[in-house]
JSON list of N, CA, C and O in Angstrom, two decimals:
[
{"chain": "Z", "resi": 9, "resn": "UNK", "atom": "N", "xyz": [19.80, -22.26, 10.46]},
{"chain": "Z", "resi": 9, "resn": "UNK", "atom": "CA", "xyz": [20.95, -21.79, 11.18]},
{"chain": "Z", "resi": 9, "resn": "UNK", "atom": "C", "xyz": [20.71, -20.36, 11.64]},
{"chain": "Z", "resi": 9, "resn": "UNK", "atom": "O", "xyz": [20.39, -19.68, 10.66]},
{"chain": "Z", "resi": 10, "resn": "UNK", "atom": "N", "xyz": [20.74, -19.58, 12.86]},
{"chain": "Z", "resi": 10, "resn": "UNK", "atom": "CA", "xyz": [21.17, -18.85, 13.23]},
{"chain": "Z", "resi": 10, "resn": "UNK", "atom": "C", "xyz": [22.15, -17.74, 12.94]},
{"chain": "Z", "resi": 10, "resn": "UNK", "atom": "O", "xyz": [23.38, -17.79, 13.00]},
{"chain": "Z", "resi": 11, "resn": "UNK", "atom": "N", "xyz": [21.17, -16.48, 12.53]},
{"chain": "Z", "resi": 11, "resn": "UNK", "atom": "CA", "xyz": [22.61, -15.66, 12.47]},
{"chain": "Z", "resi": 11, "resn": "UNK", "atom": "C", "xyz": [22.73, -15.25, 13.31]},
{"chain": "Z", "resi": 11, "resn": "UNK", "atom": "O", "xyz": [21.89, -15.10, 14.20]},
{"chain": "Z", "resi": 12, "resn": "UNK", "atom": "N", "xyz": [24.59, -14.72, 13.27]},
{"chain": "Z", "resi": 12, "resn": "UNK", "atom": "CA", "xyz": [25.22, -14.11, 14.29]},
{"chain": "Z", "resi": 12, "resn": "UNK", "atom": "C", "xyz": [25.03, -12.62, 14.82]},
{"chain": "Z", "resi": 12, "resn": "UNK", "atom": "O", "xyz": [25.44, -12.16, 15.89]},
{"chain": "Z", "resi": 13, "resn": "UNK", "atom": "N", "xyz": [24.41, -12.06, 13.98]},
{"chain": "Z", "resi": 13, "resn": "UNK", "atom": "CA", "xyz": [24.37, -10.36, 14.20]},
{"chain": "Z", "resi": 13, "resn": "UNK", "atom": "C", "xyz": [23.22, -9.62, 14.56]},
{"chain": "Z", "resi": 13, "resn": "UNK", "atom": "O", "xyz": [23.01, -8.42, 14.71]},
{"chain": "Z", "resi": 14, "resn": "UNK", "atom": "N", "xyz": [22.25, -11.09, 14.72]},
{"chain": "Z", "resi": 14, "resn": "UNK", "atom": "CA", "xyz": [20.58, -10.56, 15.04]},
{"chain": "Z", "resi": 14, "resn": "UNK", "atom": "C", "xyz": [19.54, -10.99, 14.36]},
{"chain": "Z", "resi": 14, "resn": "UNK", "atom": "O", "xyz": [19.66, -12.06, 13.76]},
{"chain": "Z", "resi": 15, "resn": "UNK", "atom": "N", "xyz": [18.56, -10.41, 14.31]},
{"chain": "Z", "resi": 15, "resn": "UNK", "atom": "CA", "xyz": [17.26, -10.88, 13.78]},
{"chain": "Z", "resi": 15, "resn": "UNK", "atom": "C", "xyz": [17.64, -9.72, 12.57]},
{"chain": "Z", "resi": 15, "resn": "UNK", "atom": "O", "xyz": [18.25, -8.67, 12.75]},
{"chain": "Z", "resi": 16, "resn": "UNK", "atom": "N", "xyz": [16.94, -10.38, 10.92]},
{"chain": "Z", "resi": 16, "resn": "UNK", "atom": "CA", "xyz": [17.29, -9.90, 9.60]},
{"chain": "Z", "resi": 16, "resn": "UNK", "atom": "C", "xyz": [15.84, -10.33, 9.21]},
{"chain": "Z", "resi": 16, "resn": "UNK", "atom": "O", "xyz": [15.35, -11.43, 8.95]},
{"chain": "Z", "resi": 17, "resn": "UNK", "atom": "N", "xyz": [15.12, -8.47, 9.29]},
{"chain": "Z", "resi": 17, "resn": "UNK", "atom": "CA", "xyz": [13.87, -9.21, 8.74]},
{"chain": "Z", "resi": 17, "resn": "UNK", "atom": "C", "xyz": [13.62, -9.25, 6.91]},
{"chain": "Z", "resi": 17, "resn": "UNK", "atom": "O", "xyz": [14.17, -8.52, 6.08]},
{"chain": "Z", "resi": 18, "resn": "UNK", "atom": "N", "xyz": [12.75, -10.19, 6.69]},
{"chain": "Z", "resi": 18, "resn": "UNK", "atom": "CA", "xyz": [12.44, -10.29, 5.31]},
{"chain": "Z", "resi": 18, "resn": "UNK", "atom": "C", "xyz": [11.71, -9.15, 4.63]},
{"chain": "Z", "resi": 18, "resn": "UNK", "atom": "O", "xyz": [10.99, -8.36, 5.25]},
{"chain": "Z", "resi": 19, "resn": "UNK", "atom": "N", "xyz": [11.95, -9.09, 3.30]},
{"chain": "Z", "resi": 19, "resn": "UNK", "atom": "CA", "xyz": [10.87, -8.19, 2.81]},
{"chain": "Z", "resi": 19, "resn": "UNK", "atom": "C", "xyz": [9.60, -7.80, 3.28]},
{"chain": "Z", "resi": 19, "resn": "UNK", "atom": "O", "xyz": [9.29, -6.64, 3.57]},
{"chain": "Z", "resi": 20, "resn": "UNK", "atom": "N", "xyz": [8.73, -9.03, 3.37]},
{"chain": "Z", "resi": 20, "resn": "UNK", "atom": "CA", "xyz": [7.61, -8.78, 3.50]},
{"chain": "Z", "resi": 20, "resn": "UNK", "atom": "C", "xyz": [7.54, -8.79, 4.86]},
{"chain": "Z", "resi": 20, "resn": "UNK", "atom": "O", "xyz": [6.52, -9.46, 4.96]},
{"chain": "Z", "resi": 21, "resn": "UNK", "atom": "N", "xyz": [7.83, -8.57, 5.91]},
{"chain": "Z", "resi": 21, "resn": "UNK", "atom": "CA", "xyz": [8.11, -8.75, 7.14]},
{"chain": "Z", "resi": 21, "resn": "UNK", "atom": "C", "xyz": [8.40, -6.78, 7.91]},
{"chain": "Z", "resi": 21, "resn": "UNK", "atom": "O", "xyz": [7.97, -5.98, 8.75]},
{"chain": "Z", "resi": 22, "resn": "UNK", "atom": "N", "xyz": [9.42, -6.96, 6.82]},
{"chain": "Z", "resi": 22, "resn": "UNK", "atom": "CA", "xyz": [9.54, -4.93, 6.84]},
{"chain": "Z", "resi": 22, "resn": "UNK", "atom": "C", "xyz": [8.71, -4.36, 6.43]},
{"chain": "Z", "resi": 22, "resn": "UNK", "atom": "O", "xyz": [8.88, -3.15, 6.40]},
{"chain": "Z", "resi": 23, "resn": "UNK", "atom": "N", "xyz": [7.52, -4.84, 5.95]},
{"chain": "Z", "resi": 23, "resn": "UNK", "atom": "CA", "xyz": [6.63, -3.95, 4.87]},
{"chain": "Z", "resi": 23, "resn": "UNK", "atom": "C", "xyz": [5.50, -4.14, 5.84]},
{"chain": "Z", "resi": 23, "resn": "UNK", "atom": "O", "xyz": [4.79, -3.18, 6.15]},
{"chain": "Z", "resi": 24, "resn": "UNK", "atom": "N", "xyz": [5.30, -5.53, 6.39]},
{"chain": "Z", "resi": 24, "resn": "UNK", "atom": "CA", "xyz": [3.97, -5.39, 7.72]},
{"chain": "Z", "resi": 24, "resn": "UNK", "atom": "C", "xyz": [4.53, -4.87, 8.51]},
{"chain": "Z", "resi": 24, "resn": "UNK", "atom": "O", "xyz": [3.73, -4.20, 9.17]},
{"chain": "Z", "resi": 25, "resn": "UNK", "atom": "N", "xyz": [6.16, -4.71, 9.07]},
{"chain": "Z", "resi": 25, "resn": "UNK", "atom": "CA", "xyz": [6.17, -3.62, 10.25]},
{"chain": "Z", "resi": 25, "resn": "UNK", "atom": "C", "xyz": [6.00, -2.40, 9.92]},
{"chain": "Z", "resi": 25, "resn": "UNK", "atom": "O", "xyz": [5.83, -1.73, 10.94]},
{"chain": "Z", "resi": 26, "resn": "UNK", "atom": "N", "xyz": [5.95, -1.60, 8.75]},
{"chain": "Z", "resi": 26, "resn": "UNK", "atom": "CA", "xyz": [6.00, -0.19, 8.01]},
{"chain": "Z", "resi": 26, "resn": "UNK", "atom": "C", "xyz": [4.66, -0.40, 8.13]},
{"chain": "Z", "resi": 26, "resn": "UNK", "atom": "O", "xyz": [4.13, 0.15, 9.09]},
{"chain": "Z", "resi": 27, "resn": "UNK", "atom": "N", "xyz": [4.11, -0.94, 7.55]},
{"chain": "Z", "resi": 27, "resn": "UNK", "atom": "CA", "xyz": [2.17, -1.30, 8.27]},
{"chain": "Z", "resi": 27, "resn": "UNK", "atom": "C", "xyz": [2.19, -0.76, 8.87]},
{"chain": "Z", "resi": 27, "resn": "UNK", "atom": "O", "xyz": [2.11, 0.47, 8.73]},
{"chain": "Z", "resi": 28, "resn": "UNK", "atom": "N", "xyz": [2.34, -1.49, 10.13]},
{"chain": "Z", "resi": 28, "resn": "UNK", "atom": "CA", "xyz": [1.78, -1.27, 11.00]},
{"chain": "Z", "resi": 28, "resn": "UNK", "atom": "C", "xyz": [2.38, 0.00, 11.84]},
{"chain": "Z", "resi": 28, "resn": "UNK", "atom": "O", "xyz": [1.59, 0.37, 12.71]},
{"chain": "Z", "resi": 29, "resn": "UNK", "atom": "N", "xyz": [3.74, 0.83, 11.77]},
{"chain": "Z", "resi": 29, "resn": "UNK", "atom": "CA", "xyz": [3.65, 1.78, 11.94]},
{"chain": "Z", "resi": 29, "resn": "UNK", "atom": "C", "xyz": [2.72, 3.01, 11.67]},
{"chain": "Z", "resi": 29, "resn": "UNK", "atom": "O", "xyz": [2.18, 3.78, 12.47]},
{"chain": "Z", "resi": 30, "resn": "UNK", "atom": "N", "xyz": [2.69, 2.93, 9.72]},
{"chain": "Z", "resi": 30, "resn": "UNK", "atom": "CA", "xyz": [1.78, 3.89, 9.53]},
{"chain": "Z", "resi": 30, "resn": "UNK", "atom": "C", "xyz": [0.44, 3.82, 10.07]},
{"chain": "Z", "resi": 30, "resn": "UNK", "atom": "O", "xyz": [-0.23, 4.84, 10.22]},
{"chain": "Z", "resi": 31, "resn": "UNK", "atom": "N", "xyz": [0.07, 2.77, 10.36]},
{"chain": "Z", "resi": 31, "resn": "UNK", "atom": "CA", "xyz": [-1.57, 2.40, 11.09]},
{"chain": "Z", "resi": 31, "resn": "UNK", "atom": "C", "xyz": [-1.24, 3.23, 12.34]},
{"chain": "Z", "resi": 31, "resn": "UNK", "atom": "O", "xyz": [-1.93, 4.23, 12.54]},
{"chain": "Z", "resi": 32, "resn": "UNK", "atom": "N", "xyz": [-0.59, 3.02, 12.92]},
{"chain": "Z", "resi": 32, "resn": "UNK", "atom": "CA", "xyz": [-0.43, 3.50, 14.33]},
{"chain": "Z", "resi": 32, "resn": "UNK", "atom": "C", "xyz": [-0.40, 4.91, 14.52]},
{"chain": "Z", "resi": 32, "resn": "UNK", "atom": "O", "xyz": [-1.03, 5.53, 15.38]},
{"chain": "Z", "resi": 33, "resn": "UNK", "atom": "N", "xyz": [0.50, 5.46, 13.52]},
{"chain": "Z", "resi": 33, "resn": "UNK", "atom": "CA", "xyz": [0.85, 7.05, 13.67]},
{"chain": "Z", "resi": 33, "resn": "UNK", "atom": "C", "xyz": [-0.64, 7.50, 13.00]},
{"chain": "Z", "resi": 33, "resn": "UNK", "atom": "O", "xyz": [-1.19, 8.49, 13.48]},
{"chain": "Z", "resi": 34, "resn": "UNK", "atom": "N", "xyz": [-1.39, 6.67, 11.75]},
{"chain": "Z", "resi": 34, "resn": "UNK", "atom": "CA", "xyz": [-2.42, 7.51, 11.59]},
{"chain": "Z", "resi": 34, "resn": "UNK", "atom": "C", "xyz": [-3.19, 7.44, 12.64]},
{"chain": "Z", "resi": 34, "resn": "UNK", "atom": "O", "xyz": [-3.29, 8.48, 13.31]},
{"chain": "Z", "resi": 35, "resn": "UNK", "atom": "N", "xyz": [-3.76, 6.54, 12.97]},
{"chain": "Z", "resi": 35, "resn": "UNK", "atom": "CA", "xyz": [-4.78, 6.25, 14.38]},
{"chain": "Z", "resi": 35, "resn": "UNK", "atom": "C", "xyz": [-4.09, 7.57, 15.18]},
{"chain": "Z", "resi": 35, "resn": "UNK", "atom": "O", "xyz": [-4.72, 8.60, 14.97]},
{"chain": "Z", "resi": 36, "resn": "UNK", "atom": "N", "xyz": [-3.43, 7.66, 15.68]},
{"chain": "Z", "resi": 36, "resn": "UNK", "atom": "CA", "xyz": [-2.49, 8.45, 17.19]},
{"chain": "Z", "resi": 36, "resn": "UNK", "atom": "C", "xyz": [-3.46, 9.66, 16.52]},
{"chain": "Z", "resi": 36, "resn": "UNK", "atom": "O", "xyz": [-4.50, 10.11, 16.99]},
{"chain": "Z", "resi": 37, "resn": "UNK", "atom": "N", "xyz": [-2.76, 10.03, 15.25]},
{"chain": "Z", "resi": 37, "resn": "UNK", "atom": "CA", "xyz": [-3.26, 11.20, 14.66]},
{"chain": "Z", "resi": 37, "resn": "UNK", "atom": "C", "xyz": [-4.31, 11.50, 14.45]},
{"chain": "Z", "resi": 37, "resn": "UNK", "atom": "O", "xyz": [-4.69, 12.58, 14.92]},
{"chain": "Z", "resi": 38, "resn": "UNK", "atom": "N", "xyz": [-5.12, 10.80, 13.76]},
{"chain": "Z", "resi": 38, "resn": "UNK", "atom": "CA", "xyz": [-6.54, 11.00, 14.20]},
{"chain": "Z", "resi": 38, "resn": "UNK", "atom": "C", "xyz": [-7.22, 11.18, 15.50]},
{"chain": "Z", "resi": 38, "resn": "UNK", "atom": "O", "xyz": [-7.99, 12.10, 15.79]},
{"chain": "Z", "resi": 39, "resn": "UNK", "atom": "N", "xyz": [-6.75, 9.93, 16.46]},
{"chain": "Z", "resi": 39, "resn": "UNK", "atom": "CA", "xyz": [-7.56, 10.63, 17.93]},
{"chain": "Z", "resi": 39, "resn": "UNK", "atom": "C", "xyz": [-7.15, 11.71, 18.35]},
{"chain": "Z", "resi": 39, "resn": "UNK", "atom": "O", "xyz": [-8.02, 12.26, 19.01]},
{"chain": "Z", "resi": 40, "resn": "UNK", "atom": "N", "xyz": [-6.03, 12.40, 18.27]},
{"chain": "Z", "resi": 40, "resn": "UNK", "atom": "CA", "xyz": [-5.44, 13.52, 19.02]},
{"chain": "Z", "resi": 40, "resn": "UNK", "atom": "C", "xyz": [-5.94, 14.82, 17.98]},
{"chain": "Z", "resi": 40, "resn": "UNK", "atom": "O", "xyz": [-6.33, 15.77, 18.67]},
{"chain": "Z", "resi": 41, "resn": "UNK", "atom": "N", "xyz": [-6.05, 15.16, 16.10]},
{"chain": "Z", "resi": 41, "resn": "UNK", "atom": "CA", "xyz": [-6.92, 16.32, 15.94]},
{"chain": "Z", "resi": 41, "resn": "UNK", "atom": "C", "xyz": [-8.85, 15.58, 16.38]},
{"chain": "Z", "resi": 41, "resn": "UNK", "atom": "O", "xyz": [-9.64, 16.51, 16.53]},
{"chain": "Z", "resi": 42, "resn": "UNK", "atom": "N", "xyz": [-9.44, 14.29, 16.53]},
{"chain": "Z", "resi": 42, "resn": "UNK", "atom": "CA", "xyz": [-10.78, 14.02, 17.10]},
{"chain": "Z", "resi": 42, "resn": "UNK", "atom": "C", "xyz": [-10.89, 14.42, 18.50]},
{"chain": "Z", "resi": 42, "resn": "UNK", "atom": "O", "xyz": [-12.01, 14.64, 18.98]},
{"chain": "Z", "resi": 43, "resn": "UNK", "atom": "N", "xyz": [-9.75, 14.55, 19.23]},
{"chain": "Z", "resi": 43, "resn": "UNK", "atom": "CA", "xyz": [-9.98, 14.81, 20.69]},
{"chain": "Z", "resi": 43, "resn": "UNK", "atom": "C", "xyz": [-10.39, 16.84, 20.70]},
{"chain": "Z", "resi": 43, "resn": "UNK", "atom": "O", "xyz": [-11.34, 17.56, 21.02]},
{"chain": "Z", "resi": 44, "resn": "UNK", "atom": "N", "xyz": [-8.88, 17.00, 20.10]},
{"chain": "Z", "resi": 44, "resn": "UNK", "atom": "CA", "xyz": [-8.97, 18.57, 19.56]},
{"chain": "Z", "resi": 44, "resn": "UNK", "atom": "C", "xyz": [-10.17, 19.30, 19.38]},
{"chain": "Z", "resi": 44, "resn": "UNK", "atom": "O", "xyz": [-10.59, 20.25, 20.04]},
{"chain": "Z", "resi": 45, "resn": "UNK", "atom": "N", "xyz": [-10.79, 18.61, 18.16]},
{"chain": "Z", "resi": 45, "resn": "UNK", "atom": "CA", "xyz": [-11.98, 18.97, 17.70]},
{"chain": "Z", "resi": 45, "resn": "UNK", "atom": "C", "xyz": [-12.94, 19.11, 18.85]},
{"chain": "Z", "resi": 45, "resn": "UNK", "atom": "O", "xyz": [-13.36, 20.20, 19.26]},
{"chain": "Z", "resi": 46, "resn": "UNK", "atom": "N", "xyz": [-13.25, 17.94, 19.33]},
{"chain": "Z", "resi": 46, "resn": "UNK", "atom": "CA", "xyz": [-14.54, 18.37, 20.63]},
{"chain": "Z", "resi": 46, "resn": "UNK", "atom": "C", "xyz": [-14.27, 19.20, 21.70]},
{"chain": "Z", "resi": 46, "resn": "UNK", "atom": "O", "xyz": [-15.17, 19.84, 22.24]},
{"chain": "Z", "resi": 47, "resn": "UNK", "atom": "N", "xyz": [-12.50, 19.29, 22.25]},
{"chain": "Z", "resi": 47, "resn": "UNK", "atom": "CA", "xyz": [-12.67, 20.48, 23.25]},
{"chain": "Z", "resi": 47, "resn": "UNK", "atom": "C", "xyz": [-12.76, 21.44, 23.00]},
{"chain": "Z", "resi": 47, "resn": "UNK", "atom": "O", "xyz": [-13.57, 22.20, 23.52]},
{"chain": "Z", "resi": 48, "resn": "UNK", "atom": "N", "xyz": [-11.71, 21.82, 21.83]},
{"chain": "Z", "resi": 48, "resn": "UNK", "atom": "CA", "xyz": [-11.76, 23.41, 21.14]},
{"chain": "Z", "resi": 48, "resn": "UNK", "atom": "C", "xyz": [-12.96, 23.47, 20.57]},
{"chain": "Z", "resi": 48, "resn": "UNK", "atom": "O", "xyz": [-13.78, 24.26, 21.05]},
{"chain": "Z", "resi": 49, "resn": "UNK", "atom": "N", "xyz": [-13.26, 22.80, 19.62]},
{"chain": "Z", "resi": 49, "resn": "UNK", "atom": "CA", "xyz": [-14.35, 23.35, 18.78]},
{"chain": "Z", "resi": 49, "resn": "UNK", "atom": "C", "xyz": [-13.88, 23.67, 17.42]},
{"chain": "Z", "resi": 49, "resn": "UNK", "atom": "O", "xyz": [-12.72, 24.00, 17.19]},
{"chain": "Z", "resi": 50, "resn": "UNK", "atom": "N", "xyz": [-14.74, 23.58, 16.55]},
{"chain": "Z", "resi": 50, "resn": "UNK", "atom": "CA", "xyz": [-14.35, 24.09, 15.00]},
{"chain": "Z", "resi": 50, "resn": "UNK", "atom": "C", "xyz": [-14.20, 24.97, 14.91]},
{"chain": "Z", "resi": 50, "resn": "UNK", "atom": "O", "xyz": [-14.86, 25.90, 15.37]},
{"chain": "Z", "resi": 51, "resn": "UNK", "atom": "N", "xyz": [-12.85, 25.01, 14.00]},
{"chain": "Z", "resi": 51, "resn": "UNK", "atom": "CA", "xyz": [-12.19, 26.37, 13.62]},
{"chain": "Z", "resi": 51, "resn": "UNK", "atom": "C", "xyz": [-11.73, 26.33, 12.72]},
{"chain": "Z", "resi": 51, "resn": "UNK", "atom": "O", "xyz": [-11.97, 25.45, 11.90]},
{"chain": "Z", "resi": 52, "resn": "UNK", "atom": "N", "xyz": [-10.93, 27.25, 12.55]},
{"chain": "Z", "resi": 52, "resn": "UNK", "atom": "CA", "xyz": [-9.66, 27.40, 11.37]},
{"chain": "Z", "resi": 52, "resn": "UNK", "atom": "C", "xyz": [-8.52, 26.76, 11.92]},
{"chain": "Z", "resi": 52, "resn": "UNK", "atom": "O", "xyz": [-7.73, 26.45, 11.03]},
{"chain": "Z", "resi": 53, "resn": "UNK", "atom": "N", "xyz": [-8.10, 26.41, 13.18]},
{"chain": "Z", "resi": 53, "resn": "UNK", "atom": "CA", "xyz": [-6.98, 25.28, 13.36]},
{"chain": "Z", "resi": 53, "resn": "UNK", "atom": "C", "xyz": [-7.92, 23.85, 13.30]},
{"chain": "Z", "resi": 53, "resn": "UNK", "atom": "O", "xyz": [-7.36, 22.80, 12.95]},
{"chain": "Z", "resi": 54, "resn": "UNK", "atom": "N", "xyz": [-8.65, 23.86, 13.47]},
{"chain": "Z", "resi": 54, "resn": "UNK", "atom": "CA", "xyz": [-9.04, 22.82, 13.11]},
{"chain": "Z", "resi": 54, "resn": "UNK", "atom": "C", "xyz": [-9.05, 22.13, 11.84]},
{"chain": "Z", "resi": 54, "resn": "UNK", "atom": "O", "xyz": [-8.83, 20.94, 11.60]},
{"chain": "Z", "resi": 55, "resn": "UNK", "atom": "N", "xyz": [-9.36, 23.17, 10.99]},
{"chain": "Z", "resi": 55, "resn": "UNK", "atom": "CA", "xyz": [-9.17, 22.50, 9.34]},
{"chain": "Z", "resi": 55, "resn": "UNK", "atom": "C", "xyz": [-7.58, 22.39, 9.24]},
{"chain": "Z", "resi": 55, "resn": "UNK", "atom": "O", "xyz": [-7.22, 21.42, 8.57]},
{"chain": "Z", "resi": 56, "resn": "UNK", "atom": "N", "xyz": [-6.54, 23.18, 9.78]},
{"chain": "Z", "resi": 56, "resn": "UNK", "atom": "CA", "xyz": [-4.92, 23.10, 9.48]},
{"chain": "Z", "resi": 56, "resn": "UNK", "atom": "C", "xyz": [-4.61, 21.75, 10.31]},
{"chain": "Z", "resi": 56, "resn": "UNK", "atom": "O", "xyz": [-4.04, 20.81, 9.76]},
{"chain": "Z", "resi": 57, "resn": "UNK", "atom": "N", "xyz": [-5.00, 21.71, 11.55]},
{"chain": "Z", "resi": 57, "resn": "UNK", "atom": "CA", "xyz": [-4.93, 20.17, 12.02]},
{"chain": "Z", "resi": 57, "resn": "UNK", "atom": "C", "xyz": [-5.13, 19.07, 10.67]},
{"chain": "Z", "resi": 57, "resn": "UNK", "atom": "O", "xyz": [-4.21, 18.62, 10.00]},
{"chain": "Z", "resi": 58, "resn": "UNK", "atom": "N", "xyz": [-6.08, 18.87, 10.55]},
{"chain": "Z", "resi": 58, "resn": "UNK", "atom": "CA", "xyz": [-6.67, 17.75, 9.64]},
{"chain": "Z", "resi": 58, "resn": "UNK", "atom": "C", "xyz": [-5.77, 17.93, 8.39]},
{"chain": "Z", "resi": 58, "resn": "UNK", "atom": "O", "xyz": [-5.17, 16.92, 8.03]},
{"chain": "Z", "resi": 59, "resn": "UNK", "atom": "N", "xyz": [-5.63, 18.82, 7.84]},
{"chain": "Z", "resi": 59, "resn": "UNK", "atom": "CA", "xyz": [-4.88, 18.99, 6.60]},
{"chain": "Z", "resi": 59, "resn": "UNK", "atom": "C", "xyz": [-3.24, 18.34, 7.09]},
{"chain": "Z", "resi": 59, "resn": "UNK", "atom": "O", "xyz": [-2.62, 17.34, 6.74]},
{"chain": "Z", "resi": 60, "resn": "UNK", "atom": "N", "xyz": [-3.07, 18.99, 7.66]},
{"chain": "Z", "resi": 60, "resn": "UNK", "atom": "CA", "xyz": [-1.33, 18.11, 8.44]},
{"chain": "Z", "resi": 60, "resn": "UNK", "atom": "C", "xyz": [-1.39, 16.61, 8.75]},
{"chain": "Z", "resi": 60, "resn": "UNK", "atom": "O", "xyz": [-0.45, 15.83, 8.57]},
{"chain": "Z", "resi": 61, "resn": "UNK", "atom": "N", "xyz": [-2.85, 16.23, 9.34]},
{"chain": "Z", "resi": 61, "resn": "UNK", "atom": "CA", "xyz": [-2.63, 14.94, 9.04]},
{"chain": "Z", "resi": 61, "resn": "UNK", "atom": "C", "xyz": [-2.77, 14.50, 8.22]},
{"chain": "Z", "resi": 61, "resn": "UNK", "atom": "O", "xyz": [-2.36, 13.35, 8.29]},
{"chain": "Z", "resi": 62, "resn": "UNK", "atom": "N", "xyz": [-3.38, 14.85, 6.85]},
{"chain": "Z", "resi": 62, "resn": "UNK", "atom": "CA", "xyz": [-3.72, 14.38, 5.66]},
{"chain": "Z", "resi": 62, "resn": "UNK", "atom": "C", "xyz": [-2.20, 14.45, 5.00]},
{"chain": "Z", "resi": 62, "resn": "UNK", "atom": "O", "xyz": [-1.84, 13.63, 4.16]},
{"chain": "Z", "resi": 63, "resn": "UNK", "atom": "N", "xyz": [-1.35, 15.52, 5.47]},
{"chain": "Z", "resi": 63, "resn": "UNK", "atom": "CA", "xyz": [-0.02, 15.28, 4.47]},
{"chain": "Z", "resi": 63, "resn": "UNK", "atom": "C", "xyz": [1.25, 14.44, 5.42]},
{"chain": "Z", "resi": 63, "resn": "UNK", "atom": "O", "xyz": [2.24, 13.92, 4.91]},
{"chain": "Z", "resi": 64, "resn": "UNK", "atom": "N", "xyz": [1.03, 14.46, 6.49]},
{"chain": "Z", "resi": 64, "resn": "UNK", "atom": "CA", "xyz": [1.51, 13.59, 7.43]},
{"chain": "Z", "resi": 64, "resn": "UNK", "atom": "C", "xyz": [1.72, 11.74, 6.74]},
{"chain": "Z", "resi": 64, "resn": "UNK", "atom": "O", "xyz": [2.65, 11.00, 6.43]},
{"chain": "Z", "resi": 65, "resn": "UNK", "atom": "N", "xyz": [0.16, 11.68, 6.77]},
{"chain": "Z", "resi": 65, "resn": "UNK", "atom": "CA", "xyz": [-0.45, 9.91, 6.28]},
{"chain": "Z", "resi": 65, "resn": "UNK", "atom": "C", "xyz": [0.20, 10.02, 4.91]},
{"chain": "Z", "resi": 65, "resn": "UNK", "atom": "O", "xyz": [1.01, 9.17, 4.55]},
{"chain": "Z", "resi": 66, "resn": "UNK", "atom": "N", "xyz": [-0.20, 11.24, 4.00]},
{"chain": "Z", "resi": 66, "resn": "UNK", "atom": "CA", "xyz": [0.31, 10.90, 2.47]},
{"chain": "Z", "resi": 66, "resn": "UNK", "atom": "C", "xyz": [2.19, 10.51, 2.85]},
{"chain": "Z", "resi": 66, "resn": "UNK", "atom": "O", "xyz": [2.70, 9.41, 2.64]},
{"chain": "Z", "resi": 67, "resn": "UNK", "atom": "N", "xyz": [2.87, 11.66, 3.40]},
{"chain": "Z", "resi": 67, "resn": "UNK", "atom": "CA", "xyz": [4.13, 11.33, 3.47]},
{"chain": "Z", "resi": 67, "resn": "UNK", "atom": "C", "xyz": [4.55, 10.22, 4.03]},
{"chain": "Z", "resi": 67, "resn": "UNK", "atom": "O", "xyz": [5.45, 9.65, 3.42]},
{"chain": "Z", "resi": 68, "resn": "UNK", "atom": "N", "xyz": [4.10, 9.63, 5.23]},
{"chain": "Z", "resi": 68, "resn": "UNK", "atom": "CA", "xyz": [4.09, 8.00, 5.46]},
{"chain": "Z", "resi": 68, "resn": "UNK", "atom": "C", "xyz": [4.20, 7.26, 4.62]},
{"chain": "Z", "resi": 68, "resn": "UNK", "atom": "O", "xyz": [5.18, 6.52, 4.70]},
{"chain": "Z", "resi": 69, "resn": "UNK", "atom": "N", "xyz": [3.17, 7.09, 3.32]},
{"chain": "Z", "resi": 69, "resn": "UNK", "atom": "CA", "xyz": [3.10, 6.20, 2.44]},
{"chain": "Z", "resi": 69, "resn": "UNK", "atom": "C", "xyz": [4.42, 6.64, 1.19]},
{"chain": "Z", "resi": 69, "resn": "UNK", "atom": "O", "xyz": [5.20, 5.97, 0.52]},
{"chain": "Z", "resi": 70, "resn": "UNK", "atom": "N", "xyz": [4.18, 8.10, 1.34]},
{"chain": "Z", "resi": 70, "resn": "UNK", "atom": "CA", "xyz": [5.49, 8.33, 0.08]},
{"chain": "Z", "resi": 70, "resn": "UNK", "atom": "C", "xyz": [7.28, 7.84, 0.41]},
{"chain": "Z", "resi": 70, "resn": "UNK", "atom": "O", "xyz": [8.17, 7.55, -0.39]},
{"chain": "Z", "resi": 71, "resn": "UNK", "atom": "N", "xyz": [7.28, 7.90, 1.81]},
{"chain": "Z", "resi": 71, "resn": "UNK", "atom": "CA", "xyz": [8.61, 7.90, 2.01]},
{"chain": "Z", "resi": 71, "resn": "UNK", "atom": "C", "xyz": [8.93, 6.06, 1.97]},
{"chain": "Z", "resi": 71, "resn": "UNK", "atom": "O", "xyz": [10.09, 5.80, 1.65]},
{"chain": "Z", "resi": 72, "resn": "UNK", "atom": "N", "xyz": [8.22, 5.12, 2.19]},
{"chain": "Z", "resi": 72, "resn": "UNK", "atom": "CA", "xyz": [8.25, 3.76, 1.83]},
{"chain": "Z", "resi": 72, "resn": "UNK", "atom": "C", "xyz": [8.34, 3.31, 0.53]},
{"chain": "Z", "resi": 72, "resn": "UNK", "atom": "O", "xyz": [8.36, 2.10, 0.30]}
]
């Protein structure tokens, strides 16, 4: 039967879409400080880049 109020996803259903978000935002994140890296060049924003995404990805996984 059909519910009336929409699509009600299942557990495990919310947990592959939370997947696949965090896959996505890390990927994004990675190519964009990998793009960084080769125009600028290594630096000291370069290591603060990478570190932000490293607490970025951790907070992804913590807030689920």
């Amino acid at each position: 039967m059909a519910r009336a109020h929409g699509h009600h996803r299942t557990r495990s259903e919310a947990m592959a879409h939370h997947n696949r978000q965090v896959a996505g935002a890390t990927a994004g994140l990675l190519l964009l400080v990998s793009v960084y890296s080769v125009v600028i060049g290594p630096d000291g924003r370069l290591w603060f880049a990478w570190a932000v995404l490293l607490l970025a990805c951790a907070a992804l996984f913590v807030v689920r």
